[in-house]
PDB file of C-alpha atoms in Angstrom:
ATOM      1  CA  MET A   1       0.000   0.000   0.000  1.00  0.00           C
ATOM      2  CA  ASN A   2       1.629   3.200  -1.152  1.00  0.00           C
ATOM      3  CA  ALA A   3       1.941   6.554   0.584  1.00  0.00           C
ATOM      4  CA  MET A   4      -1.058   8.012  -1.266  1.00  0.00           C
ATOM      5  CA  ASP A   5      -3.328   5.194  -0.064  1.00  0.00           C
ATOM      6  CA  LEU A   6      -2.129   5.716   3.500  1.00  0.00           C
ATOM      7  CA  ASP A   7      -2.997   9.414   3.129  1.00  0.00           C
ATOM      8  CA  VAL A   8      -6.467   8.457   1.879  1.00  0.00           C
ATOM      9  CA  LEU A   9      -7.217   6.334   4.937  1.00  0.00           C
ATOM     10  CA  GLN A  10      -5.710   8.881   7.324  1.00  0.00           C
ATOM     11  CA  HIS A  11      -7.848  11.642   5.816  1.00  0.00           C
ATOM     12  CA  ALA A  12     -10.910   9.403   6.084  1.00  0.00           C
ATOM     13  CA  HIS A  13     -10.114   8.914   9.771  1.00  0.00           C
ATOM     14  CA  ASP A  14      -9.528  12.606  10.447  1.00  0.00           C
ATOM     15  CA  TRP A  15     -12.620  13.778   8.568  1.00  0.00           C
ATOM     16  CA  VAL A  16     -14.907  11.336  10.366  1.00  0.00           C
ATOM     17  CA  MET A  17     -13.464  12.443  13.711  1.00  0.00           C
ATOM     18  CA  ALA A  18     -14.166  16.054  12.713  1.00  0.00           C
ATOM     19  CA  GLY A  19     -17.835  15.214  12.121  1.00  0.00           C
ATOM     20  CA  HIS A  20     -17.964  15.141   8.324  1.00  0.00           C
ATOM     21  CA  THR A  21     -20.041  12.816   6.166  1.00  0.00           C
ATOM     22  CA  VAL A  22     -17.391  10.666   4.504  1.00  0.00           C
ATOM     23  CA  HIS A  23     -17.420   8.050   1.734  1.00  0.00           C
ATOM     24  CA  LEU A  24     -14.566   5.726   0.813  1.00  0.00           C
ATOM     25  CA  VAL A  25     -14.433   4.745  -2.858  1.00  0.00           C
ATOM     26  CA  THR A  26     -12.367   1.726  -3.974  1.00  0.00           C
ATOM     27  CA  VAL A  27     -11.676   0.410  -7.487  1.00  0.00           C
ATOM     28  CA  VAL A  28     -12.956  -3.172  -7.471  1.00  0.00           C
ATOM     29  CA  GLN A  29     -12.496  -4.233 -11.084  1.00  0.00           C
ATOM     30  CA  THR A  30     -11.454  -2.752 -14.416  1.00  0.00           C
ATOM     31  CA  TRP A  31     -12.045  -3.698 -18.031  1.00  0.00           C
ATOM     32  CA  GLY A  32     -10.128  -2.327 -20.989  1.00  0.00           C
ATOM     33  CA  SER A  33      -7.535   0.379 -20.485  1.00  0.00           C
ATOM     34  CA  ALA A  34      -8.456   1.855 -17.098  1.00  0.00           C
ATOM     35  CA  PRO A  35      -6.371   4.624 -15.463  1.00  0.00           C
ATOM     36  CA  ARG A  36      -6.130   2.957 -12.018  1.00  0.00           C
ATOM     37  CA  GLN A  37      -5.869  -0.657 -10.919  1.00  0.00           C
ATOM     38  CA  ALA A  38      -8.078  -2.606  -8.536  1.00  0.00           C
ATOM     39  CA  GLY A  39      -7.490  -1.467  -4.966  1.00  0.00           C
ATOM     40  CA  ALA A  40      -6.951   2.214  -5.779  1.00  0.00           C
ATOM     41  CA  MET A  41      -8.886   4.453  -3.389  1.00  0.00           C
ATOM     42  CA  LEU A  42     -10.199   7.928  -2.746  1.00  0.00           C
ATOM     43  CA  VAL A  43     -12.139   9.477   0.095  1.00  0.00           C
ATOM     44  CA  VAL A  44     -14.634  12.297  -0.391  1.00  0.00           C
ATOM     45  CA  ARG A  45     -16.661  14.279   2.110  1.00  0.00           C
ATOM     46  CA  GLU A  46     -19.989  16.098   1.847  1.00  0.00           C
ATOM     47  CA  ASP A  47     -18.489  19.452   0.824  1.00  0.00           C
ATOM     48  CA  GLY A  48     -16.575  17.883  -2.081  1.00  0.00           C
ATOM     49  CA  ARG A  49     -13.109  17.819  -0.547  1.00  0.00           C
ATOM     50  CA  LEU A  50     -11.285  14.754  -1.804  1.00  0.00           C
ATOM     51  CA  MET A  51      -8.085  12.794  -1.294  1.00  0.00           C
ATOM     52  CA  GLY A  52      -6.856  10.047  -3.606  1.00  0.00           C
ATOM     53  CA  SER A  53      -7.755   8.948  -7.117  1.00  0.00           C
ATOM     54  CA  VAL A  54      -9.716   6.245  -8.934  1.00  0.00           C
ATOM     55  CA  SER A  55      -9.364   7.610 -12.493  1.00  0.00           C
ATOM     56  CA  GLY A  56      -7.833  10.379 -14.539  1.00  0.00           C
ATOM     57  CA  GLY A  57     -10.096  13.042 -13.043  1.00  0.00           C
ATOM     58  CA  CYS A  58     -13.539  13.022 -14.664  1.00  0.00           C
ATOM     59  CA  ILE A  59     -14.915  10.285 -12.416  1.00  0.00           C
ATOM     60  CA  GLU A  60     -13.604  12.212  -9.426  1.00  0.00           C
ATOM     61  CA  ASP A  61     -15.614  15.222 -10.622  1.00  0.00           C
ATOM     62  CA  ASP A  62     -18.767  13.097 -10.759  1.00  0.00           C
ATOM     63  CA  LEU A  63     -18.134  11.659  -7.292  1.00  0.00           C
ATOM     64  CA  ILE A  64     -17.682  15.174  -5.916  1.00  0.00           C
ATOM     65  CA  ARG A  65     -20.998  16.179  -7.497  1.00  0.00           C
ATOM     66  CA  LYS A  66     -22.712  13.136  -5.966  1.00  0.00           C
ATOM     67  CA  ALA A  67     -21.164  13.814  -2.544  1.00  0.00           C
ATOM     68  CA  LYS A  68     -22.390  17.425  -2.554  1.00  0.00           C
ATOM     69  CA  SER A  69     -25.915  16.330  -3.499  1.00  0.00           C
ATOM     70  CA  ASN A  70     -26.051  13.506  -0.927  1.00  0.00           C
ATOM     71  CA  GLY A  71     -26.051  10.989  -3.777  1.00  0.00           C
ATOM     72  CA  LEU A  72     -23.464   8.454  -2.602  1.00  0.00           C
ATOM     73  CA  GLY A  73     -25.843   6.500  -0.399  1.00  0.00           C
ATOM     74  CA  SER A  74     -26.011   5.359   3.204  1.00  0.00           C
ATOM     75  CA  LYS A  75     -25.014   1.703   2.611  1.00  0.00           C
ATOM     76  CA  PRO A  76     -22.052   0.066   0.825  1.00  0.00           C
ATOM     77  CA  ALA A  77     -22.915  -0.315  -2.843  1.00  0.00           C
ATOM     78  CA  PRO A  78     -21.149  -0.848  -6.193  1.00  0.00           C
ATOM     79  CA  LEU A  79     -20.990   1.910  -8.789  1.00  0.00           C
ATOM     80  CA  LEU A  80     -20.182   1.319 -12.467  1.00  0.00           C
ATOM     81  CA  TYR A  81     -18.660   3.809 -14.915  1.00  0.00           C
ATOM     82  CA  GLY A  82     -17.966   3.499 -18.633  1.00  0.00           C
ATOM     83  CA  VAL A  83     -20.532   0.846 -19.553  1.00  0.00           C
ATOM     84  CA  SER A  84     -21.113   2.414 -22.974  1.00  0.00           C
ATOM     85  CA  GLN A  85     -18.631   4.002 -25.373  1.00  0.00           C
ATOM     86  CA  ALA A  86     -20.368   7.347 -24.846  1.00  0.00           C
ATOM     87  CA  GLU A  87     -20.023   7.119 -21.064  1.00  0.00           C
ATOM     88  CA  ALA A  88     -16.404   5.964 -21.348  1.00  0.00           C
ATOM     89  CA  ALA A  89     -15.657   9.025 -23.479  1.00  0.00           C
ATOM     90  CA  ARG A  90     -17.543  11.306 -21.058  1.00  0.00           C
ATOM     91  CA  PHE A  91     -15.521  10.130 -18.075  1.00  0.00           C
ATOM     92  CA  GLY A  92     -12.178  10.068 -19.853  1.00  0.00           C
ATOM     93  CA  LEU A  93     -11.745   6.292 -19.834  1.00  0.00           C
ATOM     94  CA  PRO A  94      -9.433   5.356 -22.729  1.00  0.00           C
ATOM     95  CA  CYS A  95     -10.176   2.550 -25.184  1.00  0.00           C
ATOM     96  CA  GLY A  96     -13.685   1.998 -23.832  1.00  0.00           C
ATOM     97  CA  GLY A  97     -12.424   1.169 -20.339  1.00  0.00           C
ATOM     98  CA  THR A  98     -14.876   0.378 -17.556  1.00  0.00           C
ATOM     99  CA  LEU A  99     -14.500   0.836 -13.798  1.00  0.00           C
ATOM    100  CA  LYS A 100     -16.471  -0.916 -11.063  1.00  0.00           C
ATOM    101  CA  LEU A 101     -16.217   0.959  -7.784  1.00  0.00           C
ATOM    102  CA  MET A 102     -17.318   0.195  -4.243  1.00  0.00           C
ATOM    103  CA  VAL A 103     -18.718   3.209  -2.391  1.00  0.00           C
ATOM    104  CA  GLU A 104     -18.846   2.956   1.398  1.00  0.00           C
ATOM    105  CA  PRO A 105     -20.082   5.480   3.957  1.00  0.00           C
ATOM    106  CA  ILE A 106     -17.641   5.703   6.877  1.00  0.00           C
ATOM    107  CA  ALA A 107     -19.533   6.252  10.118  1.00  0.00           C
ATOM    108  CA  ASP A 108     -16.804   5.555  12.677  1.00  0.00           C
ATOM    109  CA  THR A 109     -13.058   5.065  12.827  1.00  0.00           C
ATOM    110  CA  GLN A 110     -12.819   1.741  14.651  1.00  0.00           C
ATOM    111  CA  TRP A 111     -11.739  -0.302  11.614  1.00  0.00           C
ATOM    112  CA  LEU A 112      -9.656   2.580  10.268  1.00  0.00           C
ATOM    113  CA  ASP A 113      -7.665   2.694  13.522  1.00  0.00           C
ATOM    114  CA  LYS A 114      -6.827  -0.997  13.173  1.00  0.00           C
ATOM    115  CA  VAL A 115      -5.991  -0.772   9.474  1.00  0.00           C
ATOM    116  CA  LEU A 116      -3.774   2.282   9.913  1.00  0.00           C
ATOM    117  CA  GLU A 117      -1.920   0.538  12.742  1.00  0.00           C
ATOM    118  CA  ALA A 118      -1.390  -2.567  10.586  1.00  0.00           C
ATOM    119  CA  ILE A 119      -0.068  -0.521   7.666  1.00  0.00           C
ATOM    120  CA  ARG A 120       2.409   1.309   9.878  1.00  0.00           C
ATOM    121  CA  GLN A 121       3.598  -2.062  11.157  1.00  0.00           C
ATOM    122  CA  HIS A 122       4.015  -3.281   7.552  1.00  0.00           C
ATOM    123  CA  ARG A 123       1.318  -5.947   8.025  1.00  0.00           C
ATOM    124  CA  LEU A 124      -1.262  -7.017   5.456  1.00  0.00           C
ATOM    125  CA  LEU A 125      -4.855  -6.889   6.644  1.00  0.00           C
ATOM    126  CA  LEU A 126      -8.009  -8.211   4.964  1.00  0.00           C
ATOM    127  CA  ARG A 127     -11.318  -6.405   5.550  1.00  0.00           C
ATOM    128  CA  THR A 128     -14.534  -8.165   4.541  1.00  0.00           C
ATOM    129  CA  VAL A 129     -17.723  -6.089   4.446  1.00  0.00           C
ATOM    130  CA  ASN A 130     -21.231  -7.541   4.561  1.00  0.00           C
ATOM    131  CA  LEU A 131     -23.191  -5.560   1.955  1.00  0.00           C
ATOM    132  CA  THR A 132     -26.513  -6.279   3.647  1.00  0.00           C
ATOM    133  CA  ASP A 133     -25.868  -4.661   7.007  1.00  0.00           C
ATOM    134  CA  GLY A 134     -22.463  -2.969   6.584  1.00  0.00           C
ATOM    135  CA  SER A 135     -20.784  -5.099   9.249  1.00  0.00           C
ATOM    136  CA  TYR A 136     -17.154  -6.046   8.717  1.00  0.00           C
ATOM    137  CA  GLN A 137     -14.474  -8.495   9.770  1.00  0.00           C
ATOM    138  CA  LEU A 138     -10.707  -7.972   9.886  1.00  0.00           C
ATOM    139  CA  ALA A 139      -8.187 -10.785   9.477  1.00  0.00           C
ATOM    140  CA  PRO A 140      -4.524 -11.217   8.535  1.00  0.00           C
ATOM    141  CA  ALA A 141      -3.999 -11.258   4.762  1.00  0.00           C
ATOM    142  CA  THR A 142      -1.473 -12.823   2.402  1.00  0.00           C
ATOM    143  CA  PRO A 143       0.055 -11.133  -0.675  1.00  0.00           C
ATOM    144  CA  ASP A 144      -2.005 -13.251  -3.082  1.00  0.00           C
ATOM    145  CA  MET A 145      -5.300 -11.885  -1.735  1.00  0.00           C
ATOM    146  CA  GLN A 146      -6.936  -9.127  -3.741  1.00  0.00           C
ATOM    147  CA  THR A 147      -9.816  -6.690  -3.872  1.00  0.00           C
ATOM    148  CA  ALA A 148     -13.005  -8.600  -4.720  1.00  0.00           C
ATOM    149  CA  LEU A 149     -16.781  -8.183  -4.799  1.00  0.00           C
ATOM    150  CA  SER A 150     -19.585 -10.758  -4.653  1.00  0.00           C
ATOM    151  CA  ASP A 151     -23.342 -10.371  -4.383  1.00  0.00           C
ATOM    152  CA  THR A 152     -23.125 -10.332  -0.600  1.00  0.00           C
ATOM    153  CA  HIS A 153     -19.607  -9.276   0.402  1.00  0.00           C
ATOM    154  CA  PHE A 154     -16.803  -6.857  -0.506  1.00  0.00           C
ATOM    155  CA  GLN A 155     -13.217  -7.544   0.488  1.00  0.00           C
ATOM    156  CA  SER A 156     -10.171  -5.306   0.340  1.00  0.00           C
ATOM    157  CA  VAL A 157      -6.558  -5.799   1.351  1.00  0.00           C
ATOM    158  CA  TYR A 158      -4.510  -3.100   3.085  1.00  0.00           C
ATOM    159  CA  GLY A 159      -0.770  -2.938   3.605  1.00  0.00           C
ATOM    160  CA  PRO A 160       2.365  -3.345   1.469  1.00  0.00           C
ATOM    161  CA  HIS A 161       2.060  -6.108  -1.133  1.00  0.00           C
ATOM    162  CA  TRP A 162       5.729  -5.997  -2.197  1.00  0.00           C
ATOM    163  CA  HIS A 163       9.022  -6.151  -0.300  1.00  0.00           C
ATOM    164  CA  LEU A 164      12.298  -4.437  -1.150  1.00  0.00           C
ATOM    165  CA  LEU A 165      15.506  -5.421   0.635  1.00  0.00           C
ATOM    166  CA  ILE A 166      18.302  -2.867   0.265  1.00  0.00           C
ATOM    167  CA  ILE A 167      21.828  -3.916   1.228  1.00  0.00           C
ATOM    168  CA  GLY A 168      23.661  -0.822   2.438  1.00  0.00           C
ATOM    169  CA  ALA A 169      22.507   2.128   4.583  1.00  0.00           C
ATOM    170  CA  ASN A 170      23.898   4.893   2.391  1.00  0.00           C
ATOM    171  CA  GLN A 171      22.630   8.045   0.675  1.00  0.00           C
ATOM    172  CA  THR A 172      21.296   6.204  -2.364  1.00  0.00           C
ATOM    173  CA  ALA A 173      19.357   3.907  -0.037  1.00  0.00           C
ATOM    174  CA  ARG A 174      17.817   6.902   1.755  1.00  0.00           C
ATOM    175  CA  THR A 175      16.280   8.241  -1.431  1.00  0.00           C
ATOM    176  CA  LEU A 176      15.313   4.797  -2.713  1.00  0.00           C
ATOM    177  CA  CYS A 177      13.474   4.070   0.546  1.00  0.00           C
ATOM    178  CA  ALA A 178      11.211   7.081   0.075  1.00  0.00           C
ATOM    179  CA  ILE A 179      10.455   6.274  -3.561  1.00  0.00           C
ATOM    180  CA  ALA A 180       9.883   2.568  -2.907  1.00  0.00           C
ATOM    181  CA  ASN A 181       7.496   3.350  -0.076  1.00  0.00           C
ATOM    182  CA  ALA A 182       5.318   5.282  -2.527  1.00  0.00           C
ATOM    183  CA  LEU A 183       5.479   2.315  -4.924  1.00  0.00           C
ATOM    184  CA  ASP A 184       3.814  -0.114  -2.502  1.00  0.00           C
ATOM    185  CA  PHE A 185       7.010  -1.697  -1.144  1.00  0.00           C
ATOM    186  CA  HIS A 186       7.686  -2.581   2.451  1.00  0.00           C
ATOM    187  CA  VAL A 187      11.364  -1.615   2.641  1.00  0.00           C
ATOM    188  CA  THR A 188      14.027  -3.323   4.725  1.00  0.00           C
ATOM    189  CA  VAL A 189      17.561  -1.910   4.851  1.00  0.00           C
ATOM    190  CA  CYS A 190      20.348  -4.249   5.908  1.00  0.00           C
ATOM    191  CA  ASP A 191      23.797  -3.058   6.961  1.00  0.00           C
ATOM    192  CA  PRO A 192      25.966  -4.713   9.620  1.00  0.00           C
ATOM    193  CA  ARG A 193      28.497  -1.834   9.631  1.00  0.00           C
ATOM    194  CA  GLN A 194      28.000   0.300  12.737  1.00  0.00           C
ATOM    195  CA  GLU A 195      29.574   3.372  11.138  1.00  0.00           C
ATOM    196  CA  PHE A 196      26.798   3.294   8.527  1.00  0.00           C
ATOM    197  CA  PHE A 197      23.742   2.310  10.583  1.00  0.00           C
ATOM    198  CA  ALA A 198      24.522   4.333  13.744  1.00  0.00           C
ATOM    199  CA  ASP A 199      22.872   7.497  12.400  1.00  0.00           C
ATOM    200  CA  TRP A 200      20.285   5.827  10.156  1.00  0.00           C
ATOM    201  CA  ASP A 201      16.959   7.555  10.786  1.00  0.00           C
ATOM    202  CA  VAL A 202      14.853   6.922   7.682  1.00  0.00           C
ATOM    203  CA  PRO A 203      11.155   6.524   8.595  1.00  0.00           C
ATOM    204  CA  TYR A 204      10.230   4.581   5.442  1.00  0.00           C
ATOM    205  CA  ALA A 205      12.255   1.453   6.221  1.00  0.00           C
ATOM    206  CA  THR A 206      12.985  -1.250   8.759  1.00  0.00           C
ATOM    207  CA  LEU A 207      16.680  -1.401   9.630  1.00  0.00           C
ATOM    208  CA  VAL A 208      18.378  -4.739  10.344  1.00  0.00           C
ATOM    209  CA  THR A 209      22.051  -5.112  11.198  1.00  0.00           C
ATOM    210  CA  THR A 210      22.638  -8.812  10.575  1.00  0.00           C
ATOM    211  CA  MET A 211      24.887 -10.038   7.747  1.00  0.00           C
ATOM    212  CA  PRO A 212      23.141  -9.633   4.374  1.00  0.00           C
ATOM    213  CA  ASP A 213      23.311 -13.292   3.348  1.00  0.00           C
ATOM    214  CA  ASP A 214      21.860 -14.358   6.708  1.00  0.00           C
ATOM    215  CA  THR A 215      19.154 -11.718   6.369  1.00  0.00           C
ATOM    216  CA  ILE A 216      18.058 -13.048   2.975  1.00  0.00           C
ATOM    217  CA  VAL A 217      17.872 -16.619   4.269  1.00  0.00           C
ATOM    218  CA  GLU A 218      15.901 -15.610   7.358  1.00  0.00           C
ATOM    219  CA  MET A 219      13.470 -13.080   5.870  1.00  0.00           C
ATOM    220  CA  GLY A 220      11.497 -15.495   3.705  1.00  0.00           C
ATOM    221  CA  VAL A 221      12.078 -14.160   0.191  1.00  0.00           C
ATOM    222  CA  ASN A 222       9.215 -14.797  -2.239  1.00  0.00           C
ATOM    223  CA  HIS A 223       8.208 -13.866  -5.786  1.00  0.00           C
ATOM    224  CA  ARG A 224       7.121 -10.392  -4.607  1.00  0.00           C
ATOM    225  CA  THR A 225      10.543  -9.528  -3.180  1.00  0.00           C
ATOM    226  CA  ALA A 226      13.233  -7.357  -4.795  1.00  0.00           C
ATOM    227  CA  ILE A 227      16.827  -7.280  -3.543  1.00  0.00           C
ATOM    228  CA  VAL A 228      19.266  -4.455  -4.335  1.00  0.00           C
ATOM    229  CA  ALA A 229      22.904  -4.457  -3.177  1.00  0.00           C
ATOM    230  CA  LEU A 230      24.289  -0.925  -2.789  1.00  0.00           C
ATOM    231  CA  THR A 231      27.317  -1.156  -0.466  1.00  0.00           C
ATOM    232  CA  HIS A 232      29.953  -1.324  -3.231  1.00  0.00           C
ATOM    233  CA  ASP A 233      31.768  -3.698  -0.862  1.00  0.00           C
ATOM    234  CA  PRO A 234      32.221  -7.169  -2.416  1.00  0.00           C
ATOM    235  CA  LYS A 235      32.445  -8.763   1.022  1.00  0.00           C
ATOM    236  CA  LEU A 236      28.851  -7.722   1.672  1.00  0.00           C
ATOM    237  CA  ASP A 237      27.298  -7.425  -1.779  1.00  0.00           C
ATOM    238  CA  ASP A 238      28.653 -10.682  -3.185  1.00  0.00           C
ATOM    239  CA  MET A 239      27.645 -12.729  -0.150  1.00  0.00           C
ATOM    240  CA  ALA A 240      24.149 -11.296  -0.413  1.00  0.00           C
ATOM    241  CA  LEU A 241      23.976 -12.018  -4.134  1.00  0.00           C
ATOM    242  CA  LEU A 242      24.936 -15.658  -3.616  1.00  0.00           C
ATOM    243  CA  GLU A 243      21.681 -16.105  -1.695  1.00  0.00           C
ATOM    244  CA  ALA A 244      19.586 -13.618  -3.677  1.00  0.00           C
ATOM    245  CA  LEU A 245      20.270 -15.160  -7.079  1.00  0.00           C
ATOM    246  CA  ILE A 246      19.013 -18.592  -6.006  1.00  0.00           C
ATOM    247  CA  SER A 247      15.960 -17.139  -4.251  1.00  0.00           C
ATOM    248  CA  PRO A 248      12.475 -16.579  -5.756  1.00  0.00           C
ATOM    249  CA  ALA A 249      13.044 -12.785  -5.749  1.00  0.00           C
ATOM    250  CA  PHE A 250      11.587 -11.180  -8.889  1.00  0.00           C
ATOM    251  CA  TYR A 251      14.465  -8.658  -9.078  1.00  0.00           C
ATOM    252  CA  VAL A 252      18.105  -8.789  -7.979  1.00  0.00           C
ATOM    253  CA  GLY A 253      20.390  -5.823  -8.683  1.00  0.00           C
ATOM    254  CA  ALA A 254      23.810  -4.584  -7.632  1.00  0.00           C
ATOM    255  CA  LEU A 255      25.570  -1.232  -7.802  1.00  0.00           C
ATOM    256  CA  GLY A 256      28.760  -0.965  -9.835  1.00  0.00           C
ATOM    257  CA  SER A 257      30.189  -0.080 -13.229  1.00  0.00           C
ATOM    258  CA  LYS A 258      30.126  -2.454 -16.202  1.00  0.00           C
ATOM    259  CA  ALA A 259      33.763  -3.337 -15.556  1.00  0.00           C
ATOM    260  CA  ASN A 260      33.102  -4.093 -11.894  1.00  0.00           C
ATOM    261  CA  GLN A 261      30.007  -6.092 -12.822  1.00  0.00           C
ATOM    262  CA  ALA A 262      32.078  -8.240 -15.180  1.00  0.00           C
ATOM    263  CA  LYS A 263      34.538  -8.939 -12.373  1.00  0.00           C
ATOM    264  CA  ARG A 264      31.662  -9.712 -10.022  1.00  0.00           C
ATOM    265  CA  ARG A 265      30.176 -12.226 -12.447  1.00  0.00           C
ATOM    266  CA  GLU A 266      33.547 -13.977 -12.670  1.00  0.00           C
ATOM    267  CA  ARG A 267      33.691 -14.163  -8.871  1.00  0.00           C
ATOM    268  CA  LEU A 268      30.164 -15.558  -8.713  1.00  0.00           C
ATOM    269  CA  LYS A 269      31.114 -18.325 -11.145  1.00  0.00           C
ATOM    270  CA  LEU A 270      33.514 -19.648  -8.506  1.00  0.00           C
ATOM    271  CA  PHE A 271      30.539 -20.611  -6.368  1.00  0.00           C
ATOM    272  CA  ASP A 272      27.677 -23.041  -6.820  1.00  0.00           C
ATOM    273  CA  LEU A 273      25.681 -20.820  -9.195  1.00  0.00           C
ATOM    274  CA  THR A 274      24.542 -21.680 -12.699  1.00  0.00           C
ATOM    275  CA  ASP A 275      24.884 -19.337 -15.648  1.00  0.00           C
ATOM    276  CA  ALA A 276      21.112 -18.874 -15.498  1.00  0.00           C
ATOM    277  CA  ASP A 277      21.374 -17.804 -11.851  1.00  0.00           C
ATOM    278  CA  ILE A 278      24.054 -15.240 -12.647  1.00  0.00           C
ATOM    279  CA  ASP A 279      22.134 -13.950 -15.661  1.00  0.00           C
ATOM    280  CA  ARG A 280      19.337 -12.885 -13.299  1.00  0.00           C
ATOM    281  CA  LEU A 281      21.583 -10.123 -11.938  1.00  0.00           C
ATOM    282  CA  HIS A 282      20.694  -6.574 -12.966  1.00  0.00           C
ATOM    283  CA  GLY A 283      24.056  -4.867 -13.029  1.00  0.00           C
ATOM    284  CA  PRO A 284      24.764  -2.077 -13.367  1.00  0.00           C
ATOM    285  CA  VAL A 285      21.591  -1.680 -11.342  1.00  0.00           C
ATOM    286  CA  GLY A 286      18.800   0.551 -12.644  1.00  0.00           C
ATOM    287  CA  LEU A 287      17.727   1.829 -16.035  1.00  0.00           C
ATOM    288  CA  PRO A 288      20.484   3.503 -18.102  1.00  0.00           C
ATOM    289  CA  ILE A 289      19.494   7.162 -17.658  1.00  0.00           C
ATOM    290  CA  SER A 290      23.069   8.507 -17.206  1.00  0.00           C
ATOM    291  CA  SER A 291      22.501   8.776 -13.455  1.00  0.00           C
ATOM    292  CA  ARG A 292      25.412   9.991 -11.338  1.00  0.00           C
ATOM    293  CA  THR A 293      24.224  11.374  -8.001  1.00  0.00           C
ATOM    294  CA  PRO A 294      22.769   9.156  -5.257  1.00  0.00           C
ATOM    295  CA  ALA A 295      19.276  10.550  -5.917  1.00  0.00           C
ATOM    296  CA  GLU A 296      19.568   9.951  -9.666  1.00  0.00           C
ATOM    297  CA  ILE A 297      20.763   6.381  -9.084  1.00  0.00           C
ATOM    298  CA  ALA A 298      17.817   5.789  -6.756  1.00  0.00           C
ATOM    299  CA  VAL A 299      15.423   7.046  -9.446  1.00  0.00           C
ATOM    300  CA  ALA A 300      17.036   4.732 -12.031  1.00  0.00           C
ATOM    301  CA  ILE A 301      16.680   1.751  -9.691  1.00  0.00           C
ATOM    302  CA  ALA A 302      13.058   2.568  -8.894  1.00  0.00           C
ATOM    303  CA  ALA A 303      12.289   2.930 -12.593  1.00  0.00           C
ATOM    304  CA  GLU A 304      13.721  -0.513 -13.335  1.00  0.00           C
ATOM    305  CA  LEU A 305      11.799  -2.017 -10.430  1.00  0.00           C
ATOM    306  CA  ILE A 306       8.602  -0.612 -11.949  1.00  0.00           C
ATOM    307  CA  GLN A 307       9.516  -1.918 -15.398  1.00  0.00           C
ATOM    308  CA  VAL A 308      10.318  -5.443 -14.193  1.00  0.00           C
ATOM    309  CA  ARG A 309       7.356  -5.629 -11.824  1.00  0.00           C
ATOM    310  CA  ASN A 310       4.883  -4.497 -14.478  1.00  0.00           C
ATOM    311  CA  ARG A 311       6.155  -7.170 -16.859  1.00  0.00           C
ATOM    312  CA  LEU A 312       5.638  -9.993 -14.395  1.00  0.00           C
ATOM    313  CA  PRO A 313       2.957 -12.570 -15.196  1.00  0.00           C
ATOM    314  CA  ALA A 314      -0.497 -11.383 -14.201  1.00  0.00           C
ATOM    315  CA  GLU A 315      -0.705 -14.017 -11.443  1.00  0.00           C
ATOM    316  CA  SER A 316       2.192 -12.351  -9.637  1.00  0.00           C
ATOM    317  CA  GLN A 317       0.547  -8.933  -9.722  1.00  0.00           C
ATOM    318  CA  LYS A 318      -2.986  -9.777  -8.632  1.00  0.00           C
ATOM    319  CA  SER A 319      -2.933  -7.891  -5.371  1.00  0.00           C
ATOM    320  CA  SER A 320      -0.854  -4.932  -6.507  1.00  0.00           C
ATOM    321  CA  THR A 321      -2.551  -1.564  -6.166  1.00  0.00           C
TER     322      THR A 321
END
């Protein structure tokens, strides 16, 4: 769950506490070329103030109009946009796209308190809403769960669906943490060097100080995990890569020039890795955008993470928002 979605839920909480009439709107399903994916959210109150997004803007305008005219309802209910070509064009949905939304009035903050706490603790939480009476249940979720709607129930998943492990608590990592947080990653930074982690104070990441290879073995890497080695120290980066390249991680990258990457690949061949394992390494890490500064390198890495993640098989992306 990215930073924008956290803002949406926090605004919903604050507006309800301030006495406003508040509706949460969630994208349930899309057809065609829709601007936002399932799970995207916005919150709107009775005076039209809004946080978040479910489309390119025109649907937001219609939701604001409905909110101001008391037209969003008093019970959870689905709302469909773009059924016809004319309506798709009216609401700015490209290629005849269609959006199914769930609109929910938020009367109290009890479930929001629990969801916000779970998100801040980097936990996934499933909320199931009974459409008949508006009651709900909360339960732990797994990354394969997704937003769904039946005739009787609506379910949504909150929390980070992806995990990024960064090896090295340096300046590039600082910037990458902030970007990755907005991209729906739970970020862990690993650095056993006290001179690097002693002053680490980044709020977007969990810091661990164990050896990188041990960290990878212990953390439970899966197909929604990315691993990026940024220390520029072969003693740390290479040991991490030996575990990362045989893991299910969907992305493994390492900082370093083309010449250093060639040397690294030769070193890796001395261990029990196949050519296919070594070929999984993205190095130099990041898209080739002539990046030089730590911030530019972080942007290049984030861009490649987006590119690789968006090209994964659909099954791997089901619960991404």
